Coordinates of C-alpha atoms in Angstrom, one line a residue:
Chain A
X274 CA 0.0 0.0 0.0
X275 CA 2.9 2.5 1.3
X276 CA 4.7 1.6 -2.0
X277 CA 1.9 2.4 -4.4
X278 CA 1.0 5.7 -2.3
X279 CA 4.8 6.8 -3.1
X280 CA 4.3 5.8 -6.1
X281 CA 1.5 7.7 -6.6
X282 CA 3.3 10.7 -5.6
X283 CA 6.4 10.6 -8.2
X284 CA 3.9 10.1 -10.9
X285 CA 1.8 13.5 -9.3
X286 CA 4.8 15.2 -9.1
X287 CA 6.3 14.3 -12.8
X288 CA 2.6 15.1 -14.0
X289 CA 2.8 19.1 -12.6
X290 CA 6.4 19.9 -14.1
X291 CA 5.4 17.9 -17.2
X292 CA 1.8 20.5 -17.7
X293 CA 4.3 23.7 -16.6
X294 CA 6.6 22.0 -19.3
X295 CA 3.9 21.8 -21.9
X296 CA 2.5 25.3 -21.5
X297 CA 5.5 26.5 -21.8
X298 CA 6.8 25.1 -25.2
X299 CA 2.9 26.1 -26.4
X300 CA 3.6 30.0 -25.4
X301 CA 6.7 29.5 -27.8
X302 CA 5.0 27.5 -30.4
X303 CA 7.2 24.6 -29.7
X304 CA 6.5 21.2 -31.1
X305 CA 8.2 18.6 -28.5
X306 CA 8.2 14.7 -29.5
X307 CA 8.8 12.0 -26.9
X308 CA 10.2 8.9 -29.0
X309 CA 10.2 5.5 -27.0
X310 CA 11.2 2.0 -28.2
X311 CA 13.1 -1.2 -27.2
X312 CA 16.9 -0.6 -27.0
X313 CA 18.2 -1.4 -30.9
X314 CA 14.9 -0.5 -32.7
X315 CA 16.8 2.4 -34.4
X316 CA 16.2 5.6 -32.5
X317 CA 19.1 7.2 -32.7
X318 CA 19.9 6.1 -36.3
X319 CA 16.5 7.9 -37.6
X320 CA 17.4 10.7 -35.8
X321 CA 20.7 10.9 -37.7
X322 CA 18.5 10.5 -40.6
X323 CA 16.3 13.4 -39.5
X324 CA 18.8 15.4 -38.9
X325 CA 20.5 14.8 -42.1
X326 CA 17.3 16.0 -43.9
X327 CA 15.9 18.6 -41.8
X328 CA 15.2 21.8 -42.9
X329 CA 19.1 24.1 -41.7
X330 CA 16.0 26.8 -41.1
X331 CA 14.2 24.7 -38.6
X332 CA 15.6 25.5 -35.1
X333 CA 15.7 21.9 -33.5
X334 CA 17.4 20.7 -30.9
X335 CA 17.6 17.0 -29.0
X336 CA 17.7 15.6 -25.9
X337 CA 19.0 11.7 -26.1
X338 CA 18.5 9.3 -22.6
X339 CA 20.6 6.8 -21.9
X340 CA 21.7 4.9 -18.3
X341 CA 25.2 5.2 -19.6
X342 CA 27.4 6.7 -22.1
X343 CA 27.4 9.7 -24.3
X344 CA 27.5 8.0 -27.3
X345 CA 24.2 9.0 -28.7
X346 CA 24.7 12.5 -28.3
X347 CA 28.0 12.2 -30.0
X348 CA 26.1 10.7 -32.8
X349 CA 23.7 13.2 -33.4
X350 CA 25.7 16.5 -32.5
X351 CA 27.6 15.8 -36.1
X352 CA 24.9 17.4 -37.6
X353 CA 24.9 20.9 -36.2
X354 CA 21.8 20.8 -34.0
X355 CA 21.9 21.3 -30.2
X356 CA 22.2 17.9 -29.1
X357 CA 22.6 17.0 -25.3
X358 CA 23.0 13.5 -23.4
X359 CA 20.7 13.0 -20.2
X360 CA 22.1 9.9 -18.5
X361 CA 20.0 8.7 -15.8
X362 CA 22.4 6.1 -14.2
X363 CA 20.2 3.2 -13.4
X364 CA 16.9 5.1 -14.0
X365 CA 14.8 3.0 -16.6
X366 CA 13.0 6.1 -18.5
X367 CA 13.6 10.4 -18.6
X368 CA 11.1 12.5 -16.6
X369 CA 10.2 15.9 -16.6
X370 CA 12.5 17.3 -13.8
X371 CA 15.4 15.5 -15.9
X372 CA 14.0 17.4 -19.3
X373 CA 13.6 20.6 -17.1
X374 CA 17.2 20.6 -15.8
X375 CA 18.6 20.0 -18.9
X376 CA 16.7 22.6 -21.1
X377 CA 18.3 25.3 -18.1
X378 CA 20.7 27.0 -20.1
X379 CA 19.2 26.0 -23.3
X380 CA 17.0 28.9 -25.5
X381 CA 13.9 26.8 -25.3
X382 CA 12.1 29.9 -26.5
X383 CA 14.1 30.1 -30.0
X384 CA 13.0 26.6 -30.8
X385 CA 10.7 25.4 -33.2
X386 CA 11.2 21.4 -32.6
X387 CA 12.7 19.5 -29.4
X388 CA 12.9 15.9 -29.8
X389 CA 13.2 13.8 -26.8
X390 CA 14.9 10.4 -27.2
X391 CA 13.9 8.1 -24.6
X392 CA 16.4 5.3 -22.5
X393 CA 15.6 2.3 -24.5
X394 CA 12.6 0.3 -22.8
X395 CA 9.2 -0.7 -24.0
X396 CA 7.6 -0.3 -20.6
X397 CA 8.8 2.7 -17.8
X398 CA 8.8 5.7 -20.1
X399 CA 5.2 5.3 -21.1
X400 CA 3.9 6.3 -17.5
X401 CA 6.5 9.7 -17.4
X402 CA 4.6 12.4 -19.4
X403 CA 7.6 14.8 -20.4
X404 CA 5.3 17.6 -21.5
X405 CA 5.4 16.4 -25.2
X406 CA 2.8 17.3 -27.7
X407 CA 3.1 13.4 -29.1
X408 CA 5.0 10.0 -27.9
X409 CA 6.3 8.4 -31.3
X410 CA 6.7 4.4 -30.7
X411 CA 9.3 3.0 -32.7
X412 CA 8.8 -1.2 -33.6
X413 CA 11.7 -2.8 -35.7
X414 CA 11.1 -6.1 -38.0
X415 CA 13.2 -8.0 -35.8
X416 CA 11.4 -7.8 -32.7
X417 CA 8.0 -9.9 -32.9
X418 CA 4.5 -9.0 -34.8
X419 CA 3.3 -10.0 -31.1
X420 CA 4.9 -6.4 -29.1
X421 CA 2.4 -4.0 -29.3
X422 CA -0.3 -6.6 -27.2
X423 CA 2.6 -7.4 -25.2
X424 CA 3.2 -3.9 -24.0
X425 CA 0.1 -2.2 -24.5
X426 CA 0.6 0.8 -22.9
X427 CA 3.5 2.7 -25.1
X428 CA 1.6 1.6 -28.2
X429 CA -1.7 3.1 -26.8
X430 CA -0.6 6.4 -25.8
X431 CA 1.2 7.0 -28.9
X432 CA 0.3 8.8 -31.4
X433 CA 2.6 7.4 -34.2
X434 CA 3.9 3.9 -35.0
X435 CA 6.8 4.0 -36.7
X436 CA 7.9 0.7 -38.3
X437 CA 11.8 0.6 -38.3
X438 CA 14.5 -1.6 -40.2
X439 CA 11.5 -2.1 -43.3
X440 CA 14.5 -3.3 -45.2
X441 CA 15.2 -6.3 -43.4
X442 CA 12.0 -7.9 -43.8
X443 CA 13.1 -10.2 -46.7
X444 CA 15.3 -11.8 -44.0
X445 CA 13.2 -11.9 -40.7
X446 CA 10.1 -14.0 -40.1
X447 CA 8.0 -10.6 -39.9
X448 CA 4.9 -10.2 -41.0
X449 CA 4.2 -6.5 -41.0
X450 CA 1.1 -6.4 -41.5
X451 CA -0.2 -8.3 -38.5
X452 CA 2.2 -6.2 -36.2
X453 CA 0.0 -3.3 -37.6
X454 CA -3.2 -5.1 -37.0
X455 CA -1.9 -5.7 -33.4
X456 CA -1.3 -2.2 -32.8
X457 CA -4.1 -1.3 -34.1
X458 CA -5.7 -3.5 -31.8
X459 CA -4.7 -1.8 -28.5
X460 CA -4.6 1.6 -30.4
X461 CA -7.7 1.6 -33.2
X462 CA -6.6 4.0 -36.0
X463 CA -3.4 4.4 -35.1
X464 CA -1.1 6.4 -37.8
X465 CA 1.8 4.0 -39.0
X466 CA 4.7 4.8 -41.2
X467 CA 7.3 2.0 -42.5
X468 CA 10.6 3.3 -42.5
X469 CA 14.2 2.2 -43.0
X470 CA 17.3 4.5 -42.2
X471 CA 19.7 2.6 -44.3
X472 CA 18.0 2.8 -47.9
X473 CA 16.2 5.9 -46.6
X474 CA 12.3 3.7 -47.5
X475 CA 9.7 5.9 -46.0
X476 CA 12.1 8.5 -44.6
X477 CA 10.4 11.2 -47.0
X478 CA 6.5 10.1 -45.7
X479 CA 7.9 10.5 -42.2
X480 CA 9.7 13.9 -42.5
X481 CA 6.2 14.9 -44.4
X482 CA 4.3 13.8 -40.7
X483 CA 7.1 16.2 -39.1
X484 CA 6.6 19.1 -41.0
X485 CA 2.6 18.9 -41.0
X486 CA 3.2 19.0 -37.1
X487 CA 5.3 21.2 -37.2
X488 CA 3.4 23.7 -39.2
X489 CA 0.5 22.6 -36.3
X490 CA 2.4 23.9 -33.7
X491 CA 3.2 26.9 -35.0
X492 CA -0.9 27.7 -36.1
X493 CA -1.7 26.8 -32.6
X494 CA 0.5 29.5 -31.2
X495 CA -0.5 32.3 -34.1
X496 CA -4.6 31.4 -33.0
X497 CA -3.5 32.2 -29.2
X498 CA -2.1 35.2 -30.1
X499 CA -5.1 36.7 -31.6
Chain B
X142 CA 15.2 10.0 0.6
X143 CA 12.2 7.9 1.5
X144 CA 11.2 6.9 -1.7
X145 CA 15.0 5.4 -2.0
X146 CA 14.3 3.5 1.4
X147 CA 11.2 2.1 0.4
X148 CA 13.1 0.8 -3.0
X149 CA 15.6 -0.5 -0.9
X150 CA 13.1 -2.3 1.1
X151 CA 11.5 -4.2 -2.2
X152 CA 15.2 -5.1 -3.0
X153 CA 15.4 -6.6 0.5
X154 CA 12.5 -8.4 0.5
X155 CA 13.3 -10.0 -2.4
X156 CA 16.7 -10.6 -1.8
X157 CA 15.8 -12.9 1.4
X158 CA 12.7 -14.9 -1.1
X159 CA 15.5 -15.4 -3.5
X160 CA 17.7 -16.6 -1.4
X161 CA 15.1 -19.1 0.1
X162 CA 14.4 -20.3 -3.9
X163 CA 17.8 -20.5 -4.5
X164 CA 18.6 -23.1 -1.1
X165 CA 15.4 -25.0 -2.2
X166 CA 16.9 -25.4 -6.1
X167 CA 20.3 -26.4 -4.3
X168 CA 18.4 -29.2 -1.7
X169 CA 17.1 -30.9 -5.1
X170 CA 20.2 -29.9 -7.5
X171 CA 18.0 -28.0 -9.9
X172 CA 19.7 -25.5 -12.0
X173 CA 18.1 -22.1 -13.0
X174 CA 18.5 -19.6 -15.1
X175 CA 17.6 -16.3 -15.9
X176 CA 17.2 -15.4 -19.5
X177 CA 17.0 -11.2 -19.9
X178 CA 17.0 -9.1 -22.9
X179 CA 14.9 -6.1 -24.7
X180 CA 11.8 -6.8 -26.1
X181 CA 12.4 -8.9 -29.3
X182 CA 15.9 -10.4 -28.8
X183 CA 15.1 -13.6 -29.7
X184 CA 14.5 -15.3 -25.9
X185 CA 11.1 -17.0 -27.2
X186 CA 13.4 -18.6 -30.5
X187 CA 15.9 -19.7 -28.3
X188 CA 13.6 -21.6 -26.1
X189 CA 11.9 -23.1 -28.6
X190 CA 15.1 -23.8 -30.4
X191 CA 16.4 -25.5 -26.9
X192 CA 13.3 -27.2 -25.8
X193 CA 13.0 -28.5 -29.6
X194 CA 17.1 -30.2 -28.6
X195 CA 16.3 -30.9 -25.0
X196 CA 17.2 -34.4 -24.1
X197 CA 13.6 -36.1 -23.3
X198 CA 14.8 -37.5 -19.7
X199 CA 15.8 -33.9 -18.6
X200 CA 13.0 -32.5 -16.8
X201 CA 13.0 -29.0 -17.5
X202 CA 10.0 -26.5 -16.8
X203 CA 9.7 -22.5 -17.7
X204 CA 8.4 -19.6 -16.5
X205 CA 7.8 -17.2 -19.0
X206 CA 7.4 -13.0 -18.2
X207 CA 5.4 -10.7 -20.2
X208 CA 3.3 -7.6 -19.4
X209 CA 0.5 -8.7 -21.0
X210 CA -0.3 -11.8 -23.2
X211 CA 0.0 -15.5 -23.1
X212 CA 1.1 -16.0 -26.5
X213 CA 5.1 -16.9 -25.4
X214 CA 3.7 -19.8 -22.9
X215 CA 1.5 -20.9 -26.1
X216 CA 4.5 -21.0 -28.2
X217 CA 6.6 -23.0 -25.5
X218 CA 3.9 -25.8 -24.1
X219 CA 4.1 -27.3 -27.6
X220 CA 7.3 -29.0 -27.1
X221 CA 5.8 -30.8 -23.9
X222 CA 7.5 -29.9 -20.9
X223 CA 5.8 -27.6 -18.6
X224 CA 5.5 -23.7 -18.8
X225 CA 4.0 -21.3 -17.5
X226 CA 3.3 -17.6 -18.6
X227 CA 3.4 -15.0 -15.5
X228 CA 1.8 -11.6 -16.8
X229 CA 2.9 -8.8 -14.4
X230 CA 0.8 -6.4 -15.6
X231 CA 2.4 -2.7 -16.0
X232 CA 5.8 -4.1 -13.9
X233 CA 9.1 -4.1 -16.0
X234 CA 10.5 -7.0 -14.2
X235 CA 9.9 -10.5 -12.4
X236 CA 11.0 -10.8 -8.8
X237 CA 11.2 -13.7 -6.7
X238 CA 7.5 -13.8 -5.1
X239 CA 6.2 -14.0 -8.4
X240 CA 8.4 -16.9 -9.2
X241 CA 7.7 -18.8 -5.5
X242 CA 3.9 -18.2 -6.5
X243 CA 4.3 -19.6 -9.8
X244 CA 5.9 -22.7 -8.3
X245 CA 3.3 -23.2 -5.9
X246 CA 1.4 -26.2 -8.0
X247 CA 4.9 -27.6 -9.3
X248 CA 6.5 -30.4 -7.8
X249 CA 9.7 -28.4 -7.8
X250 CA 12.1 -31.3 -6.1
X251 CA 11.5 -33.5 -9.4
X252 CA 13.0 -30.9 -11.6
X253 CA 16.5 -30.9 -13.4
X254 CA 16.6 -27.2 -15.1
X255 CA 14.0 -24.0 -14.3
X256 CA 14.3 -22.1 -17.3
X257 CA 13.1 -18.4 -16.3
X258 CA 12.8 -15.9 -19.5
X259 CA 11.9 -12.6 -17.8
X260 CA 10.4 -9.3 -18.8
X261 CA 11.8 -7.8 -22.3
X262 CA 13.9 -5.3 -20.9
X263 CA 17.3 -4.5 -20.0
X264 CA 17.0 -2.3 -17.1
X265 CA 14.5 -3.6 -14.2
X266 CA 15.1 -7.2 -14.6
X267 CA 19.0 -6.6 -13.3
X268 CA 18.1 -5.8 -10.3
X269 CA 15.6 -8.4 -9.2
X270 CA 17.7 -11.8 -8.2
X271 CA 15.5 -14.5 -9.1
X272 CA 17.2 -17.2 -6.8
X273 CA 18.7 -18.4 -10.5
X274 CA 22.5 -20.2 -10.7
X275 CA 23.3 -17.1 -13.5
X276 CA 21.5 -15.2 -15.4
X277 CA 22.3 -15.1 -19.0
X278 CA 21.6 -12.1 -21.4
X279 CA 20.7 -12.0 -24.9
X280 CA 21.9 -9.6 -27.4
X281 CA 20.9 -9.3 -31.3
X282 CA 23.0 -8.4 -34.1
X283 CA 19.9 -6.0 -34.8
X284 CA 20.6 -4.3 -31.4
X285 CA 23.6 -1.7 -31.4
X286 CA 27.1 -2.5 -30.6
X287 CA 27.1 -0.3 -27.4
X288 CA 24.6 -2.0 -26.0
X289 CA 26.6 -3.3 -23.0
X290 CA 28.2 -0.2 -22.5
X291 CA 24.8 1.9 -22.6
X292 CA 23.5 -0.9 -19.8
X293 CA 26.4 -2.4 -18.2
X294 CA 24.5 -3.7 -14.8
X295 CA 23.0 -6.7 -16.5
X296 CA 26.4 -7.5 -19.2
X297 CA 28.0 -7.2 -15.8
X298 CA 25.8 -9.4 -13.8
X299 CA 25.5 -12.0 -16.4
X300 CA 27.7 -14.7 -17.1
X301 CA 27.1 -15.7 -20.5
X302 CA 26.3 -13.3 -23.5
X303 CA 24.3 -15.2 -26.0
X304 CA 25.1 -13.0 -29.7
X305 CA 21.2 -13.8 -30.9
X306 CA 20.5 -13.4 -35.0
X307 CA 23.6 -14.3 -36.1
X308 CA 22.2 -14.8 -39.3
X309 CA 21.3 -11.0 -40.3
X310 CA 25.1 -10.5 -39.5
X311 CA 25.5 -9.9 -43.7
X312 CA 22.3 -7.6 -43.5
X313 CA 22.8 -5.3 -40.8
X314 CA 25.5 -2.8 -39.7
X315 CA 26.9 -4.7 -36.7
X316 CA 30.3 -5.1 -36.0
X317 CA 30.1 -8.6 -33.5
X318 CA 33.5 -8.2 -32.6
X319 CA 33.3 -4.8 -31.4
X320 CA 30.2 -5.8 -29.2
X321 CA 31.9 -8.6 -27.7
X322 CA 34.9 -6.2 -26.7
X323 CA 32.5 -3.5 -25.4
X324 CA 30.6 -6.8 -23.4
X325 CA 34.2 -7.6 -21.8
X326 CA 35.3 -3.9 -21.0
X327 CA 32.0 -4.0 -18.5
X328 CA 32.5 -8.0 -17.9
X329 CA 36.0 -9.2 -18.5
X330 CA 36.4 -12.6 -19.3
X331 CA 32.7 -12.9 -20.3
X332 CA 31.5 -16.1 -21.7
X333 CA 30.0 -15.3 -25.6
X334 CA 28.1 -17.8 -27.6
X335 CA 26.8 -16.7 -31.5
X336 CA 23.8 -18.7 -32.0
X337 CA 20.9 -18.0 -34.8
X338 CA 17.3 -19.8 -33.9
X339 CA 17.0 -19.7 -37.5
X340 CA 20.0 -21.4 -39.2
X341 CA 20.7 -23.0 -36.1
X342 CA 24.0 -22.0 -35.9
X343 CA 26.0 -22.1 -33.0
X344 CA 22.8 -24.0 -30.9
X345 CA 24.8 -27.5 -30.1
X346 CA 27.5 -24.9 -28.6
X347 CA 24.7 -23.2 -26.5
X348 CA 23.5 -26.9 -25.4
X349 CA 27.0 -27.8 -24.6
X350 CA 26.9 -25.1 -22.2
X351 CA 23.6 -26.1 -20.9
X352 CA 24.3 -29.7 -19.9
X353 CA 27.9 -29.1 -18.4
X354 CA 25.5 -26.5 -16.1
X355 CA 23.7 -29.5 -15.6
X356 CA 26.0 -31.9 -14.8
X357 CA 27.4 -29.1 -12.5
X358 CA 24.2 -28.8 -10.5
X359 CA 23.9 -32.3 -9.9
X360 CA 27.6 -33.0 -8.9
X361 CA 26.9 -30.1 -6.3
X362 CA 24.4 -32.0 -4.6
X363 CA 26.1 -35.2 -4.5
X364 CA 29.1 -33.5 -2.9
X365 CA 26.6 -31.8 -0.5
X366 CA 24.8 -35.6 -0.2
X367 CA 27.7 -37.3 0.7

């Protein structure tokens, strides 16, 4: 009972600096996406991807999570962006106070787009709102059709599935489409995009979703200000 | 400061269960392991792929982890032996009361091998003790390199590394070697074993390793016998 009650109170807590989080990237018309998978279902490497294509007039910068290491951010600060490394020693997902301390001496207010890469795990960062406008759930071909049942949760409360490592499915007993009927299953019209970050298959339909949200954000803020 | 006390506490509490699981495997020389990896490493293949090779007079039973589903205890009771699926419902781990419930209706003593595979994850699981002889992680060639430097408790606490997918070695971007190295710079001396569920490869090595455990655990409780 004592345990639950405590655990109660860290979500509570996380919830309050996520919403002061989330008002304030909305004052400054700032799209924020929370992307969560299994460790090894590509995050970082479509991020590079992303990166690689994204508009040099788009101000974006990244937050990457990780127990240990900076090697993500190492990765993606090639590219110019702001990139930063949150590592959370043996934490098993980011939370808001993490974001918040991070973005400290960061312009958030000059941003259009923070993306949030998420410690690698399928089930602790889906109860840690981080004041995101959407949670993006990656899935690769080489983890089962079977996932998004198995760990309902992430694929519920996200708004995007994307399907990683597309070109590997000629060598992986992976049937795509009943992994989307699964996550359709525990998410009913869920939005799904195939992508691979090696041939670059469905990196342009998922830069597209980017930039329609992107443009979003920025509408919302120009209605507020009227 | 309380909230690290009461985690403490858990880790106790299951630290004295374990320890009771782990005299009661000894008393009967039963050996158990702990199979841990992220979601979609291959643990299910394996099993099959081992229970598919087992020697018929071993008596071996699992217990199977998920969040949700019974689909991996489906896939295992085929082969015969008895399994059992524990669904943990939003926890990222097993721990050792879930295990002594699970046993409850097993006649443990008759058993040679209690094959645990636990929640897809790498984080949570590493810190639970499950009463097991060693835990053993899986990796796949799918997964990145840095892998066991990004998550070094469970590389560390393991003490074999099984390389899973082998096979996708010519499709994906994986340099093997240079994740063995990075599993030895958190583990020296760790114990690696390539195997593919698919091709088969390396599987009679990884059952070679499984019966010397064997003969092991029974040798142990002749010593203690006599």
């Amino acid at each position: 009972m004592k345990r639950i009650a405590i655990e109660e109170k860290v979500l509570n807590e996380n919830q309050l600096l996520a919403e002061q989080l989330r008002k304030r990237y909305r004052q400054h018309g700032i799209l924020c996406l929370n992307l969560i998978s299994a460790p090894g279902s590509g995050k970082t490497a479509l991020l590079e991807q992303t990166l690689e294509r994204m508009d040099r007039g788009t101000r974006v910068a990244v937050l990457t999570g990780d127990l240990q290491t900076e090697n993500d951010a190492k990765r993606l600060a090639k590219f110019g962006f702001p990139v930063k490394q949150i590592t959370t020693g043996g934490t098993c997902h980011l939370d808001a106070k993490m974001i918040g301390k991070h973005l400290e001496d960061w312009k958030v207010e000059d941003l259009d787009l923070l993306i949030v890469e998420n410690v690698g795990n399928l089930v602790c960062p889906s109860s840690y709102d981080l004041g995101e406008d959407a949670k993006i759930v990656l899935l690769s071909t080489t983890e089962g059709e079977d996932k998004p049942l198995k760990y309902p949760s992430v694929f519920f409360k996200s708004e995007l599935l994307l399907l990683t490592k597309i070109d590997l499915l000629p060598y992986v007993p992976f049937e795509a489409e009943l992994a989307r009927e699964n996550a359709r299953r525990v998410h009913p019209g869920m939005e799904i995009i195939d992508v691979s970050s090696i041939t670059g298959e469905g990196l342009d339909h998922w830069m597209n979703w980017l930039s329609r949200r992107l443009g979003k954000a920025r509408a919302k803020l120009e209605s507020v200000g009227t």
